PDB file of C-alpha atoms in Angstrom:
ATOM      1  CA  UNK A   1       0.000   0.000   0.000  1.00  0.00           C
ATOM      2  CA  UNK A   2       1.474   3.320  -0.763  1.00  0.00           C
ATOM      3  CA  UNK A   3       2.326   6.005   1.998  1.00  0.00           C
ATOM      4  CA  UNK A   4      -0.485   8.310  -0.077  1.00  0.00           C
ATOM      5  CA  UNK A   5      -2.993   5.640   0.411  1.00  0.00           C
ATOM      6  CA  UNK A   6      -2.561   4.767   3.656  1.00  0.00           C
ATOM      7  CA  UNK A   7      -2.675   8.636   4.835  1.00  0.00           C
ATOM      8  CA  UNK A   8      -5.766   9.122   3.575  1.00  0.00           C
ATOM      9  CA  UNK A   9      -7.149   5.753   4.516  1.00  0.00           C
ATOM     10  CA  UNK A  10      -5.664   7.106   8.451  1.00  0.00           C
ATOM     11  CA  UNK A  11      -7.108  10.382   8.272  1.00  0.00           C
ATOM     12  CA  UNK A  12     -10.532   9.135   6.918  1.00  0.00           C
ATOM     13  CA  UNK A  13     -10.807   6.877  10.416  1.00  0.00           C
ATOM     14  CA  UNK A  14      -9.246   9.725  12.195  1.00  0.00           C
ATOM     15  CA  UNK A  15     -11.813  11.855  10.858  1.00  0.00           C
ATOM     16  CA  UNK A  16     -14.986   9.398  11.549  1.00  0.00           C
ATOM     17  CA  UNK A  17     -13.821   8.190  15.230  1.00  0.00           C
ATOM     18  CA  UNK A  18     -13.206  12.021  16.500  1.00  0.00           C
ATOM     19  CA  UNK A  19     -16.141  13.881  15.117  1.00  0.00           C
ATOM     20  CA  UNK A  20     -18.554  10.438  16.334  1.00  0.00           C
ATOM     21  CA  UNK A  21     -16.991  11.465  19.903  1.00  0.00           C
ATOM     22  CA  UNK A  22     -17.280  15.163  19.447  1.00  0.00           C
ATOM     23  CA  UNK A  23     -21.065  14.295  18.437  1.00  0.00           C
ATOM     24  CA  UNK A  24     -21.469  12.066  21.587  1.00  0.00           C
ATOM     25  CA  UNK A  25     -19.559  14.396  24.316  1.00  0.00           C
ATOM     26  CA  UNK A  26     -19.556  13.665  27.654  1.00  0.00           C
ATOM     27  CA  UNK A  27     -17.681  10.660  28.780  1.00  0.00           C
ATOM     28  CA  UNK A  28     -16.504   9.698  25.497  1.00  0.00           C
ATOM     29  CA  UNK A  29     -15.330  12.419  24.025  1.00  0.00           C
ATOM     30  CA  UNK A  30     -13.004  13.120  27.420  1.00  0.00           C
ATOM     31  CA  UNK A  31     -11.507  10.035  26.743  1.00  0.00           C
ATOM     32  CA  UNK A  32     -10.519  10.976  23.548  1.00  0.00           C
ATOM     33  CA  UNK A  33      -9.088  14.253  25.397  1.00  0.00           C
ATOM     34  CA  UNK A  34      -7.552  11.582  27.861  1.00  0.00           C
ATOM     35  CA  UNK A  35      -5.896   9.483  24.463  1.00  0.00           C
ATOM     36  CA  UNK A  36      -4.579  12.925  23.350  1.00  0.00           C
ATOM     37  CA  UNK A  37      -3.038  14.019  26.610  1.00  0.00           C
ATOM     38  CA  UNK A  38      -1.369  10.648  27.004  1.00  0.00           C
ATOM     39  CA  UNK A  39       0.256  10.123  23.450  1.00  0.00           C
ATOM     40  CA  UNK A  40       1.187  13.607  23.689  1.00  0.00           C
ATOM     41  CA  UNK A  41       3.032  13.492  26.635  1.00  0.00           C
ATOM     42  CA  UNK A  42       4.744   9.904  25.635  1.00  0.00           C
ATOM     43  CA  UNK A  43       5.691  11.450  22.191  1.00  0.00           C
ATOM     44  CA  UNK A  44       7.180  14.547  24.149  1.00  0.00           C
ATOM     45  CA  UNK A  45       9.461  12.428  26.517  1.00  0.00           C
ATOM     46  CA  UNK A  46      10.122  10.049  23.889  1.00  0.00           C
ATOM     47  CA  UNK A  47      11.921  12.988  22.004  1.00  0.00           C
ATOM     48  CA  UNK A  48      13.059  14.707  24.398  1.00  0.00           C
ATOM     49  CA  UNK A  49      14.874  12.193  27.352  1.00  0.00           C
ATOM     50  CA  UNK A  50      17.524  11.302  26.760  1.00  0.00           C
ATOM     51  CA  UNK A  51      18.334   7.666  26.125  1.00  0.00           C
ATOM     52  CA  UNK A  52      17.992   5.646  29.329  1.00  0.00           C
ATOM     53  CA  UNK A  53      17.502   8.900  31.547  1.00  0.00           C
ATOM     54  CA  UNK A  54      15.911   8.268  34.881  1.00  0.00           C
ATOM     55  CA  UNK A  55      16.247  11.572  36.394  1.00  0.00           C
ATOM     56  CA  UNK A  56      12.317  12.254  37.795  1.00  0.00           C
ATOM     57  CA  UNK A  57      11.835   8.423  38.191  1.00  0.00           C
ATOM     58  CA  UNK A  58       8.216   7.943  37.518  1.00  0.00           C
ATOM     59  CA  UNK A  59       6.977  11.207  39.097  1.00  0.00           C
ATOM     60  CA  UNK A  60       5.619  13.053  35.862  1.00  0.00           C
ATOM     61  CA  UNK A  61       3.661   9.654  34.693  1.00  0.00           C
ATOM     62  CA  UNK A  62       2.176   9.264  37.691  1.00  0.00           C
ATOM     63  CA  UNK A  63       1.226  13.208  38.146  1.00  0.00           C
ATOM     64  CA  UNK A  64      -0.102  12.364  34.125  1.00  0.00           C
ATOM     65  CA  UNK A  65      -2.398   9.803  35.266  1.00  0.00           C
ATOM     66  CA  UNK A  66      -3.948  11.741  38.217  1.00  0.00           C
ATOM     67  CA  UNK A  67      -4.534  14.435  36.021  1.00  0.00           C
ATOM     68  CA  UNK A  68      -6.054  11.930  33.319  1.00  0.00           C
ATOM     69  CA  UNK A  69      -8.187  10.381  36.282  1.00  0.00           C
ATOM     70  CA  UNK A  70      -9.776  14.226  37.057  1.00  0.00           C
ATOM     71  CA  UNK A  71     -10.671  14.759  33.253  1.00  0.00           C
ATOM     72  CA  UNK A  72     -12.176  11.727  32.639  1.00  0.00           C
ATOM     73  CA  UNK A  73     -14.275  11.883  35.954  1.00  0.00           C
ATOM     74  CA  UNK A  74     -15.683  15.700  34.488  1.00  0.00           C
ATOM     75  CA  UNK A  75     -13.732  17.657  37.328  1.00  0.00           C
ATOM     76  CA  UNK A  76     -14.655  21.390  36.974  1.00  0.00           C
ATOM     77  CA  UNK A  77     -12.077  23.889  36.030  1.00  0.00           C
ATOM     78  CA  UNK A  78     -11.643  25.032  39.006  1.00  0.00           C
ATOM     79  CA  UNK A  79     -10.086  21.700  40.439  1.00  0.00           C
ATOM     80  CA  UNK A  80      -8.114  20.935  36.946  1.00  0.00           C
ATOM     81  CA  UNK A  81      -6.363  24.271  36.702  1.00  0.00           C
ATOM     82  CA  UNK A  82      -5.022  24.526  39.825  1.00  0.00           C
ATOM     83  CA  UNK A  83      -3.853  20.383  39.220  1.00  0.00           C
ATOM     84  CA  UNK A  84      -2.299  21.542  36.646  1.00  0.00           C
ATOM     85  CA  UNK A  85      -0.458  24.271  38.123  1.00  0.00           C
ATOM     86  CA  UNK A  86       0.701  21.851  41.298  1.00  0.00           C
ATOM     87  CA  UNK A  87       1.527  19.034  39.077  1.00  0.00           C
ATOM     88  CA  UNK A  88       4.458  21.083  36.558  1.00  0.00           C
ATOM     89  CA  UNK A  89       5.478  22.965  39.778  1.00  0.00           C
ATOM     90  CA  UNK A  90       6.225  19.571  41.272  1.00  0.00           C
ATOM     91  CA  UNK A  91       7.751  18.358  38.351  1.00  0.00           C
ATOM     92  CA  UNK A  92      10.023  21.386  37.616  1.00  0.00           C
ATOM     93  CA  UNK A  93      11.073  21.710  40.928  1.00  0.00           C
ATOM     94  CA  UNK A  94      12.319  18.097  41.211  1.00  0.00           C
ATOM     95  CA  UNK A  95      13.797  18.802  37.881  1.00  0.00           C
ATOM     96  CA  UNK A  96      15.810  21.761  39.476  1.00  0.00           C
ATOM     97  CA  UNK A  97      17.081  19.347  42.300  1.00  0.00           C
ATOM     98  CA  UNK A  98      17.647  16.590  40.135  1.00  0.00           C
ATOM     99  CA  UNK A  99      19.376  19.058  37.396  1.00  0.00           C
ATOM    100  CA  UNK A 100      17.038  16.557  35.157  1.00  0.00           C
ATOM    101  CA  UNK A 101      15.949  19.864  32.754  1.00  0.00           C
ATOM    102  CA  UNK A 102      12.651  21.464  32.431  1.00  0.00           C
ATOM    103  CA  UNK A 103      11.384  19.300  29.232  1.00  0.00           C
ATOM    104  CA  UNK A 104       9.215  17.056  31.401  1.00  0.00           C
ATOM    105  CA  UNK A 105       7.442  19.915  33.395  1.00  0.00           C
ATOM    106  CA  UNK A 106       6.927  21.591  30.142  1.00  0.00           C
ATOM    107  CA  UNK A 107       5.874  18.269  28.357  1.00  0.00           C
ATOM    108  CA  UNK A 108       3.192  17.704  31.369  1.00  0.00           C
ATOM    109  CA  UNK A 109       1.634  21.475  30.941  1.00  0.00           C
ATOM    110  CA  UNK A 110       1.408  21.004  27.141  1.00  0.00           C
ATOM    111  CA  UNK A 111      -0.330  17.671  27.161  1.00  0.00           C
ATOM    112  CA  UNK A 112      -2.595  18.496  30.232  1.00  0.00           C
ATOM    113  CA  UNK A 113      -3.642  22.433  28.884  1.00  0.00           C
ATOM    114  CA  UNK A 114      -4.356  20.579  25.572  1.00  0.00           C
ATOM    115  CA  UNK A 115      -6.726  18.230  26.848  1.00  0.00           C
ATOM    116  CA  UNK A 116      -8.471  20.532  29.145  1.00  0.00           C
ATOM    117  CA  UNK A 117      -9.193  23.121  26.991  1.00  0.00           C
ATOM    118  CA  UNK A 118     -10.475  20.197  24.514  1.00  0.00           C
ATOM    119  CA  UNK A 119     -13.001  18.746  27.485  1.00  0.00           C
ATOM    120  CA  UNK A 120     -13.883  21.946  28.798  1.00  0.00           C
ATOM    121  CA  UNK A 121     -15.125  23.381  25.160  1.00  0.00           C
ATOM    122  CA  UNK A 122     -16.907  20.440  24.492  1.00  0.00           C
ATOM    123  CA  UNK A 123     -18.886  20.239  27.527  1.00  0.00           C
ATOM    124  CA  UNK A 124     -21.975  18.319  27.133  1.00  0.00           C
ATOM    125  CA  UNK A 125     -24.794  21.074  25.523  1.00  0.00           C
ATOM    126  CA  UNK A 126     -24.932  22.041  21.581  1.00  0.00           C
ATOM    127  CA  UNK A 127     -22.910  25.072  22.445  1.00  0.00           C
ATOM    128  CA  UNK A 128     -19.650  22.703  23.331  1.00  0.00           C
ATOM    129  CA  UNK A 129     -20.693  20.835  20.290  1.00  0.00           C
ATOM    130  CA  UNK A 130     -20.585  23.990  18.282  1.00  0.00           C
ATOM    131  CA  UNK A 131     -17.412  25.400  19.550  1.00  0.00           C
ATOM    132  CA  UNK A 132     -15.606  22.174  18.982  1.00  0.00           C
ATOM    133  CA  UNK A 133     -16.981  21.873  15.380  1.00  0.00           C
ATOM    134  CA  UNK A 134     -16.513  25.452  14.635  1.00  0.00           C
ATOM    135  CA  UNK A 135     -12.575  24.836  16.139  1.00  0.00           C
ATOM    136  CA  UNK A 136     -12.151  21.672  13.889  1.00  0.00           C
ATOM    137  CA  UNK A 137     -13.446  23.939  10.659  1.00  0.00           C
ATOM    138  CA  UNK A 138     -10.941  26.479  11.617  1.00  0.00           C
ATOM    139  CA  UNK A 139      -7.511  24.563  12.224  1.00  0.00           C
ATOM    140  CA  UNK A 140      -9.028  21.741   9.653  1.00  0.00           C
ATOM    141  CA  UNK A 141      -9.299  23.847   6.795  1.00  0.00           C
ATOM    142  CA  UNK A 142      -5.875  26.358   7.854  1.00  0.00           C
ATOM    143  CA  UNK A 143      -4.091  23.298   7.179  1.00  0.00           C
ATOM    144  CA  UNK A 144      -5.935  22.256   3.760  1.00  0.00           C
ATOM    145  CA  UNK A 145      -5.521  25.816   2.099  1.00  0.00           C
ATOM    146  CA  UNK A 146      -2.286  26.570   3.721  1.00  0.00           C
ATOM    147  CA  UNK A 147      -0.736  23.317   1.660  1.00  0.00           C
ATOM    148  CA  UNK A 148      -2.491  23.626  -1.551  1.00  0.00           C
ATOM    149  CA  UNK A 149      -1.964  27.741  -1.631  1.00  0.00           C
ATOM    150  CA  UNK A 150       1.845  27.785  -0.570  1.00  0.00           C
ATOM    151  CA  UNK A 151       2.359  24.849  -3.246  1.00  0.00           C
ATOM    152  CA  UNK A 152       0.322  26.559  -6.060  1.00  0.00           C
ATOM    153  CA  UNK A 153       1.918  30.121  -4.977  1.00  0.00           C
ATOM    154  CA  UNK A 154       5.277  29.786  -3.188  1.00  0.00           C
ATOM    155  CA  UNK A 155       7.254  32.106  -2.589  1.00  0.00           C
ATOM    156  CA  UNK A 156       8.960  33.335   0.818  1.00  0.00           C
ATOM    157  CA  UNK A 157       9.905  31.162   3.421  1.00  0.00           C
ATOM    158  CA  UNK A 158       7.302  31.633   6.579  1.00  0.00           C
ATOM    159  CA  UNK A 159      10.129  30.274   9.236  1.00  0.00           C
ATOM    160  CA  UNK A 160      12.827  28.779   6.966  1.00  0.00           C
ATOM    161  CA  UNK A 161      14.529  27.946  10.245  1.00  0.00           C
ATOM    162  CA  UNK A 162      12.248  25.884  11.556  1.00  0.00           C
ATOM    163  CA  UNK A 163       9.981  24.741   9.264  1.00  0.00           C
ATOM    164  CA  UNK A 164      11.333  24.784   5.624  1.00  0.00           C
ATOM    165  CA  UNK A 165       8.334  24.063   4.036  1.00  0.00           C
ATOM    166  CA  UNK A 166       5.715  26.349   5.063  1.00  0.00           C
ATOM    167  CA  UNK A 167       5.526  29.506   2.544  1.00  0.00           C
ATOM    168  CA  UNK A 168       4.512  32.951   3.746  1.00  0.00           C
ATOM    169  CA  UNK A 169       1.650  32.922   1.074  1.00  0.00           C
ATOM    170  CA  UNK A 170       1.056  29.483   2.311  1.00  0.00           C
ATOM    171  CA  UNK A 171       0.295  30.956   5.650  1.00  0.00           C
ATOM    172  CA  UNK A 172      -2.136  33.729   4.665  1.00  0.00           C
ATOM    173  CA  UNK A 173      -3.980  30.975   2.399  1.00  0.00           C
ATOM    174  CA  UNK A 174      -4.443  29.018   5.645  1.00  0.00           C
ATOM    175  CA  UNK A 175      -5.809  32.379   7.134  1.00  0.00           C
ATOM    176  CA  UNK A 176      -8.246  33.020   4.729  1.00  0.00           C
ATOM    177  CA  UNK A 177      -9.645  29.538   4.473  1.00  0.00           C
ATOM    178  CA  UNK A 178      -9.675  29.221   8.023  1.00  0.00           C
ATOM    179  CA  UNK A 179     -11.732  32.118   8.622  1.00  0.00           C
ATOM    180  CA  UNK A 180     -14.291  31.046   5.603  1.00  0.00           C
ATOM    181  CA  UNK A 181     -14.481  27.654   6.894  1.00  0.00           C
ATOM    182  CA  UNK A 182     -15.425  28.959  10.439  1.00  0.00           C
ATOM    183  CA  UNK A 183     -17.964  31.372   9.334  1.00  0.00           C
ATOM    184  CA  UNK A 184     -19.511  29.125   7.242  1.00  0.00           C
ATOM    185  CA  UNK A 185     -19.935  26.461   9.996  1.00  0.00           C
ATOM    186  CA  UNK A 186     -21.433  29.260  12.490  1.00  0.00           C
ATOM    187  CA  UNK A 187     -23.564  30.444   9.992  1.00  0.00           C
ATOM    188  CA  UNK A 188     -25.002  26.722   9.348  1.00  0.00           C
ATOM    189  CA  UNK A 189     -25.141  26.480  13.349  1.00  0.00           C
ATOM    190  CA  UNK A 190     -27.331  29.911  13.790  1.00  0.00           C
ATOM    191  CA  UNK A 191     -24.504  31.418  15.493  1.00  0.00           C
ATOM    192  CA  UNK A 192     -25.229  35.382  15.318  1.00  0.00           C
ATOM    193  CA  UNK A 193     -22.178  38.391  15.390  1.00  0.00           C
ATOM    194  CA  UNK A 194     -20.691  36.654  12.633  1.00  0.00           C
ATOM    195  CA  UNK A 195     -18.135  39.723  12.829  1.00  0.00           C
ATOM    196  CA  UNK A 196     -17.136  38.895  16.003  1.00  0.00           C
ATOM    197  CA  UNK A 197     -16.690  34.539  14.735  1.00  0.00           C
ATOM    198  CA  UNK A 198     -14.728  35.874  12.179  1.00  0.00           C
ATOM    199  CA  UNK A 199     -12.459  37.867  13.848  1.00  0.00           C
ATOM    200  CA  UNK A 200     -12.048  34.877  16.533  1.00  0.00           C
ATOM    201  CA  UNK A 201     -11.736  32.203  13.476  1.00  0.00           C
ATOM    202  CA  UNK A 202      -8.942  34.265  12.211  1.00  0.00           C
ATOM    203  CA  UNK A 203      -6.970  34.316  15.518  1.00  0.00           C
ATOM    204  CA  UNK A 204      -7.289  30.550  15.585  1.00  0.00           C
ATOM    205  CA  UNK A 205      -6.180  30.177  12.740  1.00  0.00           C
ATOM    206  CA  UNK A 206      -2.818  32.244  13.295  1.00  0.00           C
ATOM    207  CA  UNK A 207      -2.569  30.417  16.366  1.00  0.00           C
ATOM    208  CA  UNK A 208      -2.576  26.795  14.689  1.00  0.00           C
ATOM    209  CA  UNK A 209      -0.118  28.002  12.367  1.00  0.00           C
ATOM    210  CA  UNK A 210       2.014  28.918  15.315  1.00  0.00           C
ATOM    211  CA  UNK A 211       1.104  25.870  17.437  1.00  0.00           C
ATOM    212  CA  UNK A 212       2.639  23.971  14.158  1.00  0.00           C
ATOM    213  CA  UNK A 213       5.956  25.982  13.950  1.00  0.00           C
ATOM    214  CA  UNK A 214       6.191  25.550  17.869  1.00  0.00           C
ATOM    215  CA  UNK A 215       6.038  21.605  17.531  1.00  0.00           C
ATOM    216  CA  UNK A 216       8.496  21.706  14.092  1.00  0.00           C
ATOM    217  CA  UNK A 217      10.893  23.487  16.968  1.00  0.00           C
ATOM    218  CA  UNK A 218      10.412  21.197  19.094  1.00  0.00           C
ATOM    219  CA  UNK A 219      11.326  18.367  17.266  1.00  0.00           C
ATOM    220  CA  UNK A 220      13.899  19.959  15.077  1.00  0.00           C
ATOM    221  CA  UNK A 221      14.961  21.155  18.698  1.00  0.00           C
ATOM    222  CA  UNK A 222      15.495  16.954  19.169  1.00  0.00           C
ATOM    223  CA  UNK A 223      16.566  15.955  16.572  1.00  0.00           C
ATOM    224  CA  UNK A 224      13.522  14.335  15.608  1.00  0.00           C
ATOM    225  CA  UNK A 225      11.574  14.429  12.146  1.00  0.00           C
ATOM    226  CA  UNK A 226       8.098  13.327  13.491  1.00  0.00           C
ATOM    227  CA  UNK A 227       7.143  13.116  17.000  1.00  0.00           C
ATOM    228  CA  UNK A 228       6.002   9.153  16.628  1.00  0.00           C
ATOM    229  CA  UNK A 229       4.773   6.430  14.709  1.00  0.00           C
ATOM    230  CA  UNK A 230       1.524   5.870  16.190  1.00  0.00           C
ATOM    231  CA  UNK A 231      -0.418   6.685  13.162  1.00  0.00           C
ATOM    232  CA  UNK A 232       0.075   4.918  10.034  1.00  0.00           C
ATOM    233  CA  UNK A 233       1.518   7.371   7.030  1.00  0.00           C
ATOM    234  CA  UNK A 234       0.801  10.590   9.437  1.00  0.00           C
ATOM    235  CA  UNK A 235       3.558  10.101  12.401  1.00  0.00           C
ATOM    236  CA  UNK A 236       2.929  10.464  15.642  1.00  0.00           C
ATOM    237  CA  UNK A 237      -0.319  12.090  17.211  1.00  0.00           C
ATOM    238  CA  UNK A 238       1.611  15.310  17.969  1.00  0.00           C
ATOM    239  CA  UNK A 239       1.657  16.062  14.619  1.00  0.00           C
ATOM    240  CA  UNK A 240      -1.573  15.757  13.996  1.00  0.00           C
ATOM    241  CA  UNK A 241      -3.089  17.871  17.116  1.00  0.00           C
ATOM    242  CA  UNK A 242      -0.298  20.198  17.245  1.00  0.00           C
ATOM    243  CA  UNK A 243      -2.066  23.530  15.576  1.00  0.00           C
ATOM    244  CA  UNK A 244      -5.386  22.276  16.682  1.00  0.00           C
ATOM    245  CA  UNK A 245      -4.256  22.187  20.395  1.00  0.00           C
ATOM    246  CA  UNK A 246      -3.059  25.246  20.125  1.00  0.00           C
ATOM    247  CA  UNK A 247      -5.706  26.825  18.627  1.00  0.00           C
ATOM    248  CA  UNK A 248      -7.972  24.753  21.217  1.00  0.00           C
ATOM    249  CA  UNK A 249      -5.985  26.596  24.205  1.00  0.00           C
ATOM    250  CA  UNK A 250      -6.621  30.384  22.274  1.00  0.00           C
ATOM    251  CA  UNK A 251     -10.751  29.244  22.510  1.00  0.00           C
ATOM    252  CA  UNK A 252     -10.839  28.278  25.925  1.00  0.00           C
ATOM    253  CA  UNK A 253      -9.089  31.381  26.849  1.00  0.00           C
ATOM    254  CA  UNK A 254     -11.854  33.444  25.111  1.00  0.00           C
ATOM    255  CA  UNK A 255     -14.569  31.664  25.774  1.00  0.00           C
ATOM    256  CA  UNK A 256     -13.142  32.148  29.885  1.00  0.00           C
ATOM    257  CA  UNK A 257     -13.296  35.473  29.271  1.00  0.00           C
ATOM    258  CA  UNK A 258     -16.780  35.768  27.235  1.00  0.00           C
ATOM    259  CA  UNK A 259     -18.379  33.496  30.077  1.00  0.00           C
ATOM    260  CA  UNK A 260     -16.711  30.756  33.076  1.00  0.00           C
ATOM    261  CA  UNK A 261     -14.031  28.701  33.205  1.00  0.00           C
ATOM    262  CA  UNK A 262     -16.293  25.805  33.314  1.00  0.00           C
ATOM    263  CA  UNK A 263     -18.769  26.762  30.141  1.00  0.00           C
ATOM    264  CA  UNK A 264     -16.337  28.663  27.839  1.00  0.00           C
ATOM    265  CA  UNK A 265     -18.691  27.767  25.044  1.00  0.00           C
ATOM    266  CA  UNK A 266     -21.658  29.358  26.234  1.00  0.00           C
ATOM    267  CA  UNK A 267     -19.935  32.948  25.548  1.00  0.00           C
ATOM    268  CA  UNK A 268     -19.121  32.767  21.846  1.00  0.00           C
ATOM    269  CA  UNK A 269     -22.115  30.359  21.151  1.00  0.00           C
ATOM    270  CA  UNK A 270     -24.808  30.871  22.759  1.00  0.00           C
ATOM    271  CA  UNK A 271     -27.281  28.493  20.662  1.00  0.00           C
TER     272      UNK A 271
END
């Protein structure tokens, strides 16, 4: 089978499994946030420990799976935030003892931010729903135009440094498609100030592109061309999430602000 095959084969069940969880909510779809914040913390270590390192012991894995035990059972933001806090605190101070280095503190608040902003969009009415469909039409269709513009265009390198690929024109392709893509998903959903979505689909967007470079550096950082192999023809599950947990975090943050911690959904979509 080629490697063209098999990525689309991959990202057709990829596609089916999340948005049938995203439809569901609740329980399920936290346990897909629980998946996520797992293989992205063993893809993290995995590139950055070094080989046989035993600095922290097991202290950031078991940390992981307390935090993985709170989102699953629904915990409300204001028990997960502060576990989050206490948990890379914990970690990065026994990394300053140990003079172990801060990648597994920072590995522990990337996974754990990514899932809880994930579960705490989705929350369980049609406003999480909406949110988390509106986010996956955003980063989804950055990613589409941003390949097929900056290979039809070219031109300047976006961050030639990091990512040698991505084109600048590339990047303001993703932009623009992004932001269509989002309105055109609240505007199916009833969603009303589609001024406002747009603006907000636009800063997603920017943010996934960023969220992208951050994990290129990261890995290029490493050593490392993908982050795993856990997904047949795509890599590892870091590089698939890696602008959509990004641009997951930037939601959360405004739907906080627009409404609670607990219901950031509720602010941006109130349908």
């Amino acid at each position: 089978m080629s490697n063209l095959r098999l990525r689309v084969i991959s990202a057709i069940v990829l596609a089916i499994i999340t948005l049938g969880l995203t439809w569901l909510g609740g329980l399920p779809f936290r346990l897909l946030c629980a998946v996520i914040v797992a293989a992205i913390f063993y893809e993290w270590t995995r590139m950055s420990r070094p080989a046989g390192a035993t600095g922290l012991g097991f202290l950031p894995e078991a940390l992981l799976v307390v935090f993985i035990g709170a989102l699953i059972a629904g915990l409300a933001a204001s028990w997960l935030l502060p576990l989050v806090v206490v948990m890379v605190a914990a970690t990065a101070l026994a990394a300053t003892v140990r003079k172990a280095g801060p990648w597994d503190a920072s590995g522990l608040a990337y996974a754990a931010v990514s899932g809880l902003s994930l579960a705490l969009l989705r929350d369980g009415d049609r406003s999480g729903l909406v949110a988390i469909l509106f986010l996956f039409a955003v980063v989804w269709a950055t990613d589409i135009f941003a390949y097929f513009v900056g290979r039809a265009v070219g031109g300047a390198k976006l961050a030639p440094s990091i990512s040698p690929g991505k084109t600048r024109s590339g990047a303001l392709g993703g932009a623009v498609g992004g932001v269509i893509a989002g309105l055109i998903l609240a505007a199916a959903a009833g969603v009303g100030n589609l001024a406002l979505v747009g603006l907000v689909a636009l800063v997603l967007s920017i943010v996934a592109q960023a969220g992208d470079l951050f994990e290129s550096w990261v890995k290029r950082r490493h050593g490392h061309k993908d982050s795993g192999a856990l997904i047949p023809g795509h890599g590892g599950v870091m590089d698939r999430v890696d602008g959509l947990v990004a641009a997951a975090f930037a939601l959360y943050v405004i739907g906080w602000i627009s409404a609670t911690a607990d219901h950031p959904a509720q602010g941006l979509f109130p349908v």
